[in-house]
């Protein structure tokens, strides 16, 4: 259970779009009157946002708020998909009088952003580390015998 002042900080943090300093000020930490008061608020926010109990409360409250709004990962993905489709099909450009010009505009930037967001949500763009035989890699320059010795030392917990 959080103290009331910490709970207010969390609620303000959710309300203002995740600005910790502003949330701390609204909750009564520090003062808006001078730079020192803002500094105190910023430090307090930083400290609070490292606490598991505070982070858990923020996460749980955000989930409650999203559920009340009817938002879920599936709903957000569906909305991204609809936006992608509208962006990808383009729209006809009309002249000043509203007449058809026969020219269509494609919103590639929005379409690409939607596909990227969907792909990231599905874990498609994870960074991969690959050894490619780079001669600057010290392990690549070691002999097989030296590598075996290094592995043996590491397995025994010795310094290599």
mmCIF file with all atom_site columns, N, CA and C in Angstrom, residues 79-91 105-115:
data_model
loop_
_atom_site.group_PDB
_atom_site.id
_atom_site.type_symbol
_atom_site.label_atom_id
_atom_site.label_alt_id
_atom_site.label_comp_id
_atom_site.label_asym_id
_atom_site.label_entity_id
_atom_site.label_seq_id
_atom_site.pdbx_PDB_ins_code
_atom_site.Cartn_x
_atom_site.Cartn_y
_atom_site.Cartn_z
_atom_site.occupancy
_atom_site.B_iso_or_equiv
_atom_site.pdbx_formal_charge
_atom_site.auth_seq_id
_atom_site.auth_comp_id
_atom_site.auth_asym_id
_atom_site.auth_atom_id
_atom_site.pdbx_PDB_model_num
ATOM 1  N N  . UNK A 1 79  ? -6.514 -1.168 -34.799 1.00 0.00 ? 79  UNK A N  1
ATOM 2  C CA . UNK A 1 79  ? -6.559 0.241  -35.212 1.00 0.00 ? 79  UNK A CA 1
ATOM 3  C C  . UNK A 1 79  ? -5.345 0.607  -36.066 1.00 0.00 ? 79  UNK A C  1
ATOM 4  N N  . UNK A 1 80  ? -4.178 0.099  -35.698 1.00 0.00 ? 80  UNK A N  1
ATOM 5  C CA . UNK A 1 80  ? -2.984 0.314  -36.531 1.00 0.00 ? 80  UNK A CA 1
ATOM 6  C C  . UNK A 1 80  ? -3.209 -0.270 -37.929 1.00 0.00 ? 80  UNK A C  1
ATOM 7  N N  . UNK A 1 81  ? -3.804 -1.462 -37.981 1.00 0.00 ? 81  UNK A N  1
ATOM 8  C CA . UNK A 1 81  ? -4.051 -2.111 -39.262 1.00 0.00 ? 81  UNK A CA 1
ATOM 9  C C  . UNK A 1 81  ? -5.010 -1.286 -40.121 1.00 0.00 ? 81  UNK A C  1
ATOM 10 N N  . UNK A 1 82  ? -6.077 -0.777 -39.504 1.00 0.00 ? 82  UNK A N  1
ATOM 11 C CA . UNK A 1 82  ? -7.024 0.063  -40.251 1.00 0.00 ? 82  UNK A CA 1
ATOM 12 C C  . UNK A 1 82  ? -6.339 1.329  -40.760 1.00 0.00 ? 82  UNK A C  1
ATOM 13 N N  . UNK A 1 83  ? -5.523 1.932  -39.922 1.00 0.00 ? 83  UNK A N  1
ATOM 14 C CA . UNK A 1 83  ? -4.809 3.143  -40.333 1.00 0.00 ? 83  UNK A CA 1
ATOM 15 C C  . UNK A 1 83  ? -3.828 2.832  -41.457 1.00 0.00 ? 83  UNK A C  1
ATOM 16 N N  . UNK A 1 84  ? -3.150 1.700  -41.362 1.00 0.00 ? 84  UNK A N  1
ATOM 17 C CA . UNK A 1 84  ? -2.247 1.284  -42.443 1.00 0.00 ? 84  UNK A CA 1
ATOM 18 C C  . UNK A 1 84  ? -3.021 1.157  -43.751 1.00 0.00 ? 84  UNK A C  1
ATOM 19 N N  . UNK A 1 85  ? -4.160 0.465  -43.700 1.00 0.00 ? 85  UNK A N  1
ATOM 20 C CA . UNK A 1 85  ? -4.934 0.250  -44.925 1.00 0.00 ? 85  UNK A CA 1
ATOM 21 C C  . UNK A 1 85  ? -5.377 1.570  -45.547 1.00 0.00 ? 85  UNK A C  1
ATOM 22 N N  . UNK A 1 86  ? -5.875 2.490  -44.725 1.00 0.00 ? 86  UNK A N  1
ATOM 23 C CA . UNK A 1 86  ? -6.296 3.793  -45.256 1.00 0.00 ? 86  UNK A CA 1
ATOM 24 C C  . UNK A 1 86  ? -5.111 4.546  -45.838 1.00 0.00 ? 86  UNK A C  1
ATOM 25 N N  . UNK A 1 87  ? -3.969 4.491  -45.166 1.00 0.00 ? 87  UNK A N  1
ATOM 26 C CA . UNK A 1 87  ? -2.780 5.202  -45.634 1.00 0.00 ? 87  UNK A CA 1
ATOM 27 C C  . UNK A 1 87  ? -2.235 4.588  -46.915 1.00 0.00 ? 87  UNK A C  1
ATOM 28 N N  . UNK A 1 88  ? -2.271 3.265  -46.995 1.00 0.00 ? 88  UNK A N  1
ATOM 29 C CA . UNK A 1 88  ? -1.701 2.578  -48.147 1.00 0.00 ? 88  UNK A CA 1
ATOM 30 C C  . UNK A 1 88  ? -2.547 2.736  -49.407 1.00 0.00 ? 88  UNK A C  1
ATOM 31 N N  . UNK A 1 89  ? -3.868 2.847  -49.245 1.00 0.00 ? 89  UNK A N  1
ATOM 32 C CA . UNK A 1 89  ? -4.708 2.972  -50.442 1.00 0.00 ? 89  UNK A CA 1
ATOM 33 C C  . UNK A 1 89  ? -4.687 4.389  -50.994 1.00 0.00 ? 89  UNK A C  1
ATOM 34 N N  . UNK A 1 90  ? -4.336 5.355  -50.172 1.00 0.00 ? 90  UNK A N  1
ATOM 35 C CA . UNK A 1 90  ? -4.260 6.729  -50.636 1.00 0.00 ? 90  UNK A CA 1
ATOM 36 C C  . UNK A 1 90  ? -5.623 7.375  -50.751 1.00 0.00 ? 90  UNK A C  1
ATOM 37 N N  . UNK A 1 91  ? -5.611 8.633  -51.132 1.00 0.00 ? 91  UNK A N  1
ATOM 38 C CA . UNK A 1 91  ? -6.865 9.361  -51.303 1.00 0.00 ? 91  UNK A CA 1
ATOM 39 C C  . UNK A 1 91  ? -6.720 10.329 -52.468 1.00 0.00 ? 91  UNK A C  1
ATOM 40 N N  . UNK A 1 105 ? -2.955 10.705 -53.637 1.00 0.00 ? 105 UNK A N  1
ATOM 41 C CA . UNK A 1 105 ? -1.824 10.842 -52.721 1.00 0.00 ? 105 UNK A CA 1
ATOM 42 C C  . UNK A 1 105 ? -1.750 9.599  -51.840 1.00 0.00 ? 105 UNK A C  1
ATOM 43 N N  . UNK A 1 106 ? -0.569 9.089  -51.727 1.00 0.00 ? 106 UNK A N  1
ATOM 44 C CA . UNK A 1 106 ? -0.296 7.915  -50.898 1.00 0.00 ? 106 UNK A CA 1
ATOM 45 C C  . UNK A 1 106 ? 0.469  8.388  -49.673 1.00 0.00 ? 106 UNK A C  1
ATOM 46 N N  . UNK A 1 107 ? 0.034  8.009  -48.490 1.00 0.00 ? 107 UNK A N  1
ATOM 47 C CA . UNK A 1 107 ? 0.686  8.414  -47.247 1.00 0.00 ? 107 UNK A CA 1
ATOM 48 C C  . UNK A 1 107 ? 1.646  7.315  -46.796 1.00 0.00 ? 107 UNK A C  1
ATOM 49 N N  . UNK A 1 108 ? 2.765  7.229  -47.476 1.00 0.00 ? 108 UNK A N  1
ATOM 50 C CA . UNK A 1 108 ? 3.736  6.168  -47.201 1.00 0.00 ? 108 UNK A CA 1
ATOM 51 C C  . UNK A 1 108 ? 4.359  6.260  -45.822 1.00 0.00 ? 108 UNK A C  1
ATOM 52 N N  . UNK A 1 109 ? 4.553  7.481  -45.322 1.00 0.00 ? 109 UNK A N  1
ATOM 53 C CA . UNK A 1 109 ? 5.177  7.643  -44.010 1.00 0.00 ? 109 UNK A CA 1
ATOM 54 C C  . UNK A 1 109 ? 4.293  7.037  -42.916 1.00 0.00 ? 109 UNK A C  1
ATOM 55 N N  . UNK A 1 110 ? 3.008  7.322  -42.967 1.00 0.00 ? 110 UNK A N  1
ATOM 56 C CA . UNK A 1 110 ? 2.090  6.763  -41.970 1.00 0.00 ? 110 UNK A CA 1
ATOM 57 C C  . UNK A 1 110 ? 1.965  5.252  -42.143 1.00 0.00 ? 110 UNK A C  1
ATOM 58 N N  . UNK A 1 111 ? 1.869  4.806  -43.399 1.00 0.00 ? 111 UNK A N  1
ATOM 59 C CA . UNK A 1 111 ? 1.745  3.371  -43.651 1.00 0.00 ? 111 UNK A CA 1
ATOM 60 C C  . UNK A 1 111 ? 2.963  2.623  -43.101 1.00 0.00 ? 111 UNK A C  1
ATOM 61 N N  . UNK A 1 112 ? 4.160  3.160  -43.351 1.00 0.00 ? 112 UNK A N  1
ATOM 62 C CA . UNK A 1 112 ? 5.377  2.509  -42.861 1.00 0.00 ? 112 UNK A CA 1
ATOM 63 C C  . UNK A 1 112 ? 5.431  2.515  -41.336 1.00 0.00 ? 112 UNK A C  1
ATOM 64 N N  . UNK A 1 113 ? 5.025  3.622  -40.714 1.00 0.00 ? 113 UNK A N  1
ATOM 65 C CA . UNK A 1 113 ? 5.036  3.700  -39.245 1.00 0.00 ? 113 UNK A CA 1
ATOM 66 C C  . UNK A 1 113 ? 4.078  2.677  -38.643 1.00 0.00 ? 113 UNK A C  1
ATOM 67 N N  . UNK A 1 114 ? 2.926  2.487  -39.270 1.00 0.00 ? 114 UNK A N  1
ATOM 68 C CA . UNK A 1 114 ? 1.962  1.504  -38.766 1.00 0.00 ? 114 UNK A CA 1
ATOM 69 C C  . UNK A 1 114 ? 2.515  0.089  -38.878 1.00 0.00 ? 114 UNK A C  1
ATOM 70 N N  . UNK A 1 115 ? 3.111  -0.230 -40.021 1.00 0.00 ? 115 UNK A N  1
ATOM 71 C CA . UNK A 1 115 ? 3.692  -1.566 -40.187 1.00 0.00 ? 115 UNK A CA 1
ATOM 72 C C  . UNK A 1 115 ? 4.832  -1.794 -39.192 1.00 0.00 ? 115 UNK A C  1
#
